[in-house]
Amino acid sequence: MSTTDSTALTAPLSMSRLRADLTGRVIAPGDDDYDQARTVVYGGIDRRPAVIVKVADIDDVAAVVRLARETGLELAIRSGGHSNAGHSVSEGGIVLDLSDMKGIDIDVDGRTAWCETGMTALDVTNAVGAHGLAVAFGDTGSVGIGGITLGGGVGYLVRKFGLTIDALLAADVVTADGERLEVDAEHHPDLFWAIRGGGGNFGVATRFKYRLHELPETLGGLLILPANAETVAGFIAAAEAAPDELSTIANVMPCPPLPFVPAEHHGELVIFGLITYGGDPAAGERVVAPLRALAEPLADLLVAQPYAAMYPPEDPDYHPTAVARTMFIDRVDGDVAAQIMGWLEKSDASMRVTQLRVLGGAMARVPDDATAFAHRSSRIMVNVAAFYEGPDDKAVRKAWVDGFSADLEQEDTGAYVNFLSDEGEERVRAAYPGETWDRLAAIKARYDPTNLFRLNQNIPPAR
Ligand SMILES: Cc1cc2nc3c(=O)[nH]c(=O)nc-3n(C[C@H](O)[C@H](O)[C@H](O)COP(=O)(O)OP(=O)(O)OC[C@H]3O[C@@H](n4cnc5c(N)ncnc54)[C@H](O)[C@@H]3O)c2cc1C
């Protein structure tokens, strides 16, 4: 039986009532699958919600939103569960888990797809890829389309097709008062602006309509080069000089013990380059030549492949504990590259990484104020991260990340919301600089005046 607006869920957390009223699965403490259902991607997050609802449809979503409003319990929204801050699980509250909602409706001729927000980047990429089409998501297949899209979406095709939100044509959203809105450039344009970068602050998105790009083939994969100041600076210079078809992610980090890399290089600092040329692979070979020429590659797995091959299989039981800081910088010249190498060399964390993503291209051709993602002219996104084992080690690794990122700071003081951890209001404001914050706060006041959707990188409603 599906719940309608007229059947209010007034009895707070009567599990039998919830189970009767909702179509989806209701999981409570003591249920066999409770521990599995409360687990999120990042390790070290051990919260015990009062209930987890694996919603089946938009009626369930509206009912759970209403339940949160009526009980006052904290509401966590989960699509793929990758929030760095652990925002998709609540201590003592309600988890609205969309992961069973995986419906997709592809209009191949019209080059659009409606996708339910329980889908992952890989789910959508595989489904549309079967038609030679693509949406630009991030670097990890298991990331939910809910979180990545609402925050912006920076990935392997960012220079070719822009951010994920640049392909967003419309969305279905359940607002704090349980209303279902169809949102696009003509209908609720303020909300449509806000959900393109403003995160989960404004309602629960149940479906997204994406424009699909033609992408029958790519040249892509992994290129591992030895890391030193020259190769790191050279990699960034080559990536910046390349045409928009090329997007790169340079992870400067200790080489993992990969079977295809000679053992003597395991643990050495390398550029673990994830590379996509979104076009004819033969042309791509010419474009990646300057990267290959930087040094004798330790591994060169760049091949002509369908785009979905950029998302290798993942271990669902992998829950790393890490501290990280996201930022933008303007340049990686020889001095900055030497600075990066110096910080990486002086840490002994089992895994430590400086991730450098050259931006620009299609992403930068959209005006800063066209969406709530306000970093269109940022040049390079950097994520500094270190894995840790236990609380004492966490303090050591955090001090390293803090020192490193402070040292690396240049003129661009912005931050990308989807890579923020739990870092306080100042950092959320860095994600929404200047007028963006005021505009978002005003829209928040209109659609969520009581801040029901607050377990997120929160934008409180304007007073
Ligand atoms: C391993 C890893 C790799 C990543 N790589 C990239 C990358 O390459 N590019 C990039 O841009 N980002 C990347 N990210 C960041 C990622 O985009 C964010 O963590 C994003 O929020 C995750 O989305 P999710 O749905 O999986 O997460 P969840 O934890 O399920 O959701 C995160 C938050 O988003 C909101 N939310 C999610 N779905 C909805 C919805 N349907 N309606 C309303 N609110 C919702 C909620 O506030 C929720 O707390 C990566 C993260 C990880 C852990």
XYZ file of C-alpha atoms and ligand atoms in Angstrom:
516
model
C 0.000 0.000 0.000
C 1.327 3.392 -0.897
C 0.974 6.365 1.424
C -0.856 9.406 0.148
C -0.800 12.946 1.486
C -4.076 12.329 3.283
C -2.727 9.505 5.489
C -0.532 11.399 7.877
C 2.033 9.331 9.735
C 1.198 10.774 13.124
C 2.342 7.921 15.398
C 6.073 8.658 15.745
C 8.080 5.671 14.721
C 5.610 2.907 15.169
C 7.474 0.424 12.991
C 4.391 -1.651 12.289
C 2.530 1.478 11.216
C 5.404 2.561 9.024
C 5.639 -0.879 7.446
C 1.936 -0.823 6.713
C 1.960 2.678 5.293
C 5.068 2.565 3.143
C 5.776 0.517 0.031
C 9.537 0.452 0.618
C 11.563 -1.386 3.242
C 11.551 -0.178 6.845
C 14.671 -1.232 8.754
C 14.863 -0.759 12.527
C 17.445 -1.509 15.248
C 17.481 -5.256 15.830
C 16.632 -6.139 12.235
C 19.104 -8.505 10.556
C 20.064 -5.957 7.912
C 20.214 -2.942 10.271
C 24.013 -2.840 10.592
C 24.531 -3.219 6.888
C 21.878 -0.580 6.142
C 23.407 2.039 8.479
C 26.898 1.618 7.038
C 28.154 4.407 4.791
C 31.150 4.460 2.489
C 33.624 6.241 4.768
C 34.932 4.286 7.745
C 34.892 5.633 11.294
C 31.230 6.726 11.044
C 29.222 4.605 13.477
C 25.770 6.139 13.873
C 22.603 4.338 14.917
C 19.485 5.796 13.294
C 16.041 5.155 14.777
C 14.874 3.925 11.392
C 16.126 3.523 7.849
C 13.535 3.667 5.098
C 14.523 2.291 1.730
C 11.917 4.246 -0.154
C 10.256 2.664 -3.178
C 8.696 5.698 -4.841
C 7.932 9.388 -4.563
C 4.938 8.680 -2.290
C 7.279 7.046 0.207
C 9.645 10.008 -0.051
C 6.853 12.485 0.692
C 5.690 10.331 3.619
C 9.172 10.100 5.154
C 9.717 13.845 4.784
C 6.397 14.373 6.545
C 7.381 11.918 9.262
C 10.579 13.861 9.921
C 8.661 17.119 10.081
C 6.068 15.740 12.482
C 8.475 13.938 14.805
C 11.240 16.539 14.722
C 13.750 13.722 14.222
C 16.888 14.507 12.257
C 16.558 13.481 8.609
C 19.454 12.063 6.608
C 19.093 11.722 2.832
C 21.101 9.008 1.131
C 21.632 8.324 -2.540
C 25.007 6.574 -2.880
C 26.291 7.081 0.700
C 29.605 8.750 -0.252
C 29.292 11.916 1.840
C 32.757 12.647 3.253
C 31.101 14.200 6.280
C 28.873 11.188 6.987
C 25.779 13.247 6.242
C 23.845 10.297 4.897
C 23.384 8.598 8.269
C 21.884 10.087 11.442
C 22.421 9.309 15.110
C 18.934 8.608 16.445
C 17.133 10.070 13.439
C 15.596 8.911 10.182
C 17.542 7.798 7.107
C 15.720 8.246 3.800
C 17.629 5.843 1.583
C 16.927 6.165 -2.145
C 19.094 3.254 -3.271
C 16.155 1.039 -4.277
C 14.883 3.722 -6.664
C 16.781 2.895 -9.830
C 14.274 3.491 -12.602
C 15.618 4.971 -15.836
C 13.798 6.154 -18.925
C 16.076 6.872 -21.884
C 14.945 8.820 -24.938
C 17.703 7.795 -27.326
C 16.516 9.950 -30.219
C 15.848 12.972 -28.025
C 19.187 12.486 -26.203
C 17.703 12.723 -22.708
C 17.210 10.370 -19.760
C 15.087 10.543 -16.610
C 16.974 8.770 -13.830
C 15.784 7.979 -10.327
C 18.216 9.169 -7.702
C 18.994 5.768 -6.211
C 21.139 5.154 -9.257
C 24.896 5.411 -9.112
C 27.138 7.104 -11.649
C 28.005 3.655 -12.987
C 24.338 2.584 -13.253
C 23.555 5.587 -15.460
C 26.827 5.406 -17.390
C 26.240 1.743 -18.262
C 22.602 2.285 -19.241
C 23.176 5.266 -21.527
C 26.575 3.961 -22.670
C 24.770 1.043 -24.318
C 23.506 3.676 -26.804
C 26.886 5.380 -27.241
C 25.735 8.227 -24.961
C 27.129 9.684 -21.749
C 26.560 11.931 -18.738
C 29.636 13.489 -17.113
C 29.837 12.283 -13.500
C 32.922 11.948 -11.254
C 35.820 9.531 -10.932
C 34.021 6.783 -8.980
C 31.216 4.579 -10.293
C 29.567 3.891 -6.927
C 28.976 7.582 -6.133
C 25.244 8.293 -6.071
C 23.815 10.577 -8.739
C 21.868 12.337 -5.966
C 24.827 13.790 -4.114
C 27.160 14.364 -7.023
C 24.578 16.119 -9.162
C 23.233 18.407 -6.435
C 26.774 19.526 -5.554
C 27.998 20.109 -9.114
C 29.888 17.043 -10.385
C 33.523 17.268 -11.522
C 34.855 14.270 -13.385
C 36.563 12.622 -16.314
C 34.690 14.710 -18.885
C 34.670 18.061 -17.096
C 36.550 19.946 -19.795
C 34.657 18.279 -22.631
C 31.058 18.401 -21.323
C 31.293 20.534 -18.155
C 29.924 19.665 -14.738
C 27.207 17.084 -14.149
C 24.763 19.955 -13.514
C 25.496 21.369 -16.944
C 23.570 18.396 -18.326
C 20.708 18.707 -15.855
C 17.504 19.712 -17.650
C 14.906 19.094 -14.948
C 14.288 17.396 -11.609
C 11.426 16.101 -9.489
C 11.807 17.433 -5.956
C 9.892 16.761 -2.740
C 10.090 19.896 -0.595
C 10.046 20.201 3.210
C 6.266 20.514 3.294
C 5.891 17.285 1.319
C 4.987 19.002 -1.943
C 6.166 17.381 -5.195
C 7.581 19.893 -7.632
C 8.650 19.497 -11.226
C 11.559 21.848 -11.489
C 13.266 23.199 -14.605
C 14.265 26.494 -16.213
C 10.605 27.524 -16.581
C 9.084 25.992 -13.458
C 10.483 27.121 -10.093
C 13.579 28.564 -11.790
C 14.927 29.771 -8.420
C 14.879 26.224 -7.101
C 16.319 24.893 -10.344
C 19.205 27.349 -9.966
C 19.739 26.336 -6.312
C 19.774 22.560 -6.792
C 22.538 22.921 -9.384
C 25.315 23.180 -6.808
C 23.451 23.959 -3.580
C 23.446 20.333 -2.384
C 20.625 18.671 -0.466
C 19.436 21.851 1.230
C 16.230 22.393 -0.709
C 14.371 19.102 -0.884
C 14.683 15.467 -1.870
C 15.382 15.038 -5.561
C 13.697 11.840 -6.688
C 14.467 12.030 -10.426
C 16.840 13.933 -12.657
C 16.467 14.558 -16.377
C 19.878 14.726 -18.064
C 20.897 15.804 -21.530
C 22.909 12.946 -23.042
C 26.086 13.545 -24.999
C 27.261 11.366 -27.833
C 30.409 9.525 -26.797
C 30.783 6.249 -28.662
C 34.439 5.770 -27.732
C 37.229 7.300 -25.706
C 40.920 6.922 -25.154
C 41.254 6.456 -21.463
C 42.697 4.683 -18.500
C 45.663 4.801 -16.183
C 49.089 6.284 -16.837
C 51.610 5.929 -13.999
C 54.706 8.115 -14.139
C 57.497 8.593 -11.620
C 56.764 11.721 -9.553
C 59.241 14.540 -9.093
C 58.891 18.301 -9.306
C 59.553 18.291 -13.076
C 57.054 15.563 -13.974
C 54.323 16.976 -11.714
C 54.669 20.511 -13.117
C 55.019 19.086 -16.634
C 51.886 16.969 -16.253
C 49.797 19.986 -15.232
C 51.257 22.159 -17.994
C 50.472 19.483 -20.614
C 46.951 18.995 -19.255
C 46.318 22.752 -19.367
C 47.640 23.018 -22.923
C 45.564 20.093 -24.202
C 42.251 20.521 -26.034
C 39.009 20.288 -24.039
C 38.567 16.645 -25.027
C 41.253 15.768 -22.493
C 40.440 15.719 -18.778
C 42.990 14.451 -16.289
C 43.224 13.587 -12.620
C 46.794 13.465 -11.360
C 47.050 11.683 -8.018
C 50.546 12.226 -6.658
C 50.902 9.413 -4.113
C 52.862 6.301 -3.136
C 52.534 3.630 -5.823
C 50.177 0.844 -4.673
C 51.455 -2.749 -4.985
C 49.932 -3.284 -8.410
C 50.930 -6.485 -10.178
C 51.655 -4.670 -13.444
C 54.144 -2.244 -11.833
C 57.636 -3.621 -11.084
C 57.890 -4.331 -7.332
C 60.862 -1.996 -6.818
C 58.562 0.968 -7.539
C 55.873 -0.012 -5.037
C 55.677 2.676 -2.364
C 57.601 5.243 -4.428
C 55.862 8.547 -5.124
C 54.219 8.407 -8.534
C 51.741 10.339 -10.636
C 48.774 8.004 -10.753
C 47.165 9.655 -13.744
C 43.537 8.941 -14.618
C 43.021 10.181 -18.131
C 40.097 10.479 -20.511
C 40.199 11.759 -24.038
C 36.523 12.154 -24.910
C 36.756 11.723 -28.643
C 38.338 9.749 -31.462
C 41.003 7.511 -29.835
C 43.467 8.061 -32.704
C 43.369 11.830 -32.126
C 43.625 11.121 -28.412
C 46.900 9.256 -28.934
C 48.434 12.475 -30.283
C 47.005 14.567 -27.451
C 48.356 12.316 -24.675
C 51.804 12.049 -26.265
C 53.205 14.983 -24.192
C 52.102 13.232 -20.990
C 53.730 9.968 -22.010
C 56.884 11.856 -22.945
C 57.369 13.317 -19.451
C 59.175 10.175 -18.247
C 59.331 6.454 -18.941
C 55.844 5.351 -17.732
C 55.783 2.769 -14.942
C 52.479 1.636 -16.382
C 50.649 2.730 -19.491
C 47.119 1.371 -19.628
C 45.672 4.041 -21.919
C 43.494 2.289 -24.480
C 40.583 2.900 -26.800
C 37.581 1.926 -24.697
C 33.947 2.695 -23.990
C 33.613 5.480 -21.438
C 32.147 3.141 -18.766
C 35.500 1.331 -18.583
C 36.810 4.310 -16.579
C 34.840 2.866 -13.658
C 36.537 -0.377 -12.591
C 34.819 -2.807 -10.202
C 34.853 -1.646 -6.560
C 34.916 -3.541 -3.276
C 31.660 -2.678 -1.452
C 33.277 -3.628 1.880
C 36.063 -1.048 1.551
C 35.544 1.708 4.144
C 38.697 3.846 4.376
C 39.346 6.294 7.190
C 40.926 9.483 5.899
C 41.355 13.174 6.603
C 41.177 15.476 3.628
C 41.018 19.086 2.558
C 39.702 20.378 -0.732
C 40.757 23.652 -2.332
C 41.394 25.376 -5.636
C 44.742 26.711 -6.759
C 45.759 28.853 -9.702
C 49.031 27.254 -10.791
C 51.388 24.326 -10.354
C 54.746 25.633 -11.515
C 58.100 24.088 -10.596
C 58.085 25.679 -7.129
C 54.573 24.507 -6.290
C 55.360 21.023 -7.594
C 58.477 20.935 -5.375
C 56.326 22.048 -2.434
C 53.896 19.191 -3.120
C 56.703 16.647 -3.355
C 58.265 17.938 -0.131
C 55.065 17.529 1.883
C 54.372 14.055 0.470
C 57.954 12.968 1.209
C 57.834 14.028 4.815
C 54.714 11.994 5.691
C 54.778 8.272 6.453
C 51.011 7.727 6.126
C 50.383 4.428 4.340
C 48.370 6.366 1.785
C 48.740 10.095 1.249
C 47.772 11.907 -1.873
C 47.658 15.244 -3.612
C 44.987 15.062 -6.258
C 45.241 17.679 -9.000
C 42.420 18.208 -11.475
C 42.954 20.709 -14.261
C 39.642 22.480 -14.892
C 38.589 24.910 -17.630
C 37.060 23.966 -20.973
C 33.279 23.491 -21.070
C 32.979 23.963 -17.310
C 34.472 27.460 -17.559
C 32.238 28.556 -20.426
C 29.189 28.715 -18.118
C 28.830 32.037 -16.241
C 29.636 31.946 -12.500
C 26.088 32.945 -11.538
C 24.216 30.638 -13.937
C 24.055 27.916 -11.278
C 24.832 27.691 -7.567
C 28.271 26.257 -8.402
C 30.302 29.479 -8.341
C 33.825 28.318 -9.238
C 33.665 28.315 -13.012
C 36.910 30.213 -13.428
C 38.891 28.154 -10.907
C 41.859 26.608 -12.657
C 42.925 23.558 -10.671
C 41.062 21.615 -7.999
C 43.261 20.055 -5.328
C 42.416 17.459 -2.724
C 45.013 16.716 -0.076
C 44.300 13.529 1.874
C 45.938 11.048 4.239
C 44.590 7.740 5.490
C 44.750 7.081 9.227
C 44.466 4.167 11.662
C 42.765 5.127 14.950
C 42.376 8.443 16.830
C 46.053 9.121 17.663
C 47.082 8.605 14.079
C 44.155 10.743 12.938
C 45.537 13.740 14.866
C 48.953 13.282 13.236
C 47.476 12.987 9.746
C 45.142 15.945 10.282
C 48.051 18.157 11.330
C 49.846 17.160 8.134
C 46.808 17.855 5.927
C 46.225 21.214 7.645
C 49.869 22.288 7.322
C 50.157 21.107 3.735
C 46.952 22.759 2.535
C 47.751 26.043 4.322
C 51.171 26.070 2.663
C 49.637 25.368 -0.735
C 47.051 28.149 -0.568
C 47.179 30.676 -3.420
C 44.743 33.402 -4.522
C 41.648 31.236 -5.095
C 40.035 30.693 -1.676
C 36.981 28.745 -2.843
C 36.055 25.156 -2.015
C 34.013 22.492 -3.808
C 31.057 21.501 -1.654
C 31.066 17.814 -2.579
C 34.577 17.304 -1.210
C 34.046 19.163 2.065
C 34.202 17.157 5.268
C 32.558 18.379 8.465
C 34.482 21.678 8.528
C 32.075 24.326 9.804
C 30.173 27.259 8.302
C 33.197 29.208 7.114
C 34.113 26.413 4.728
C 30.532 26.004 3.489
C 30.599 29.734 2.777
C 33.823 29.208 0.813
C 31.803 26.874 -1.413
C 29.240 29.611 -2.005
C 31.156 32.867 -2.187
C 29.708 36.358 -2.406
C 26.151 36.718 -3.623
C 25.756 32.979 -4.137
C 25.355 32.475 -0.388
C 22.721 35.207 0.005
C 20.763 33.984 -2.979
C 20.817 30.389 -1.699
C 19.815 31.457 1.823
C 16.828 33.381 0.412
C 15.722 30.355 -1.651
C 16.218 28.135 1.397
C 13.907 30.441 3.385
C 11.267 30.048 0.682
C 11.401 26.243 0.327
C 12.696 25.036 3.719
C 12.110 27.808 6.285
C 12.517 25.498 9.305
C 15.743 23.948 7.985
C 14.310 20.430 7.921
C 17.073 19.516 5.464
C 19.977 20.430 7.741
C 22.155 17.299 7.832
C 24.228 18.489 4.884
C 26.687 21.272 4.049
C 24.087 23.538 5.512
C 22.830 26.863 4.229
C 20.536 28.174 6.978
C 17.432 29.998 5.748
C 17.785 33.773 5.495
C 15.888 35.572 8.226
C 35.511 7.795 -3.357
C 34.863 9.108 -3.720
C 35.124 9.672 -4.951
C 34.539 10.879 -5.319
N 34.815 11.406 -6.548
C 34.189 12.539 -6.926
C 34.446 13.108 -8.203
O 35.263 12.611 -8.978
N 33.798 14.238 -8.539
C 32.906 14.844 -7.710
O 32.326 15.849 -8.115
N 32.660 14.339 -6.488
C 33.289 13.220 -6.086
N 33.067 12.725 -4.829
C 32.238 13.482 -3.900
C 30.787 13.121 -4.093
O 30.276 13.792 -5.230
C 29.992 13.574 -2.864
O 30.465 12.899 -1.724
C 28.504 13.302 -3.068
O 27.776 14.027 -2.127
C 28.225 11.841 -2.950
O 26.954 11.560 -3.390
P 26.206 10.276 -2.833
O 24.815 10.369 -3.308
O 26.984 9.056 -3.104
O 26.317 10.540 -1.278
P 25.279 10.544 -0.068
O 26.127 10.404 1.124
O 24.206 9.540 -0.309
O 24.673 11.961 -0.152
C 25.443 13.088 0.204
C 24.528 14.237 0.528
O 23.904 14.676 -0.661
C 22.562 14.998 -0.413
N 21.731 14.129 -1.247
C 22.089 12.967 -1.847
N 21.083 12.532 -2.623
C 20.085 13.419 -2.485
C 18.798 13.529 -3.049
N 18.345 12.633 -3.922
N 18.027 14.586 -2.695
C 18.487 15.520 -1.819
N 19.693 15.465 -1.262
C 20.487 14.433 -1.597
C 22.317 14.839 1.053
O 22.509 16.076 1.687
C 23.393 13.880 1.471
O 23.795 14.053 2.784
C 33.661 11.525 -4.426
C 33.419 10.973 -3.174
C 34.007 9.773 -2.813
C 33.730 9.189 -1.458
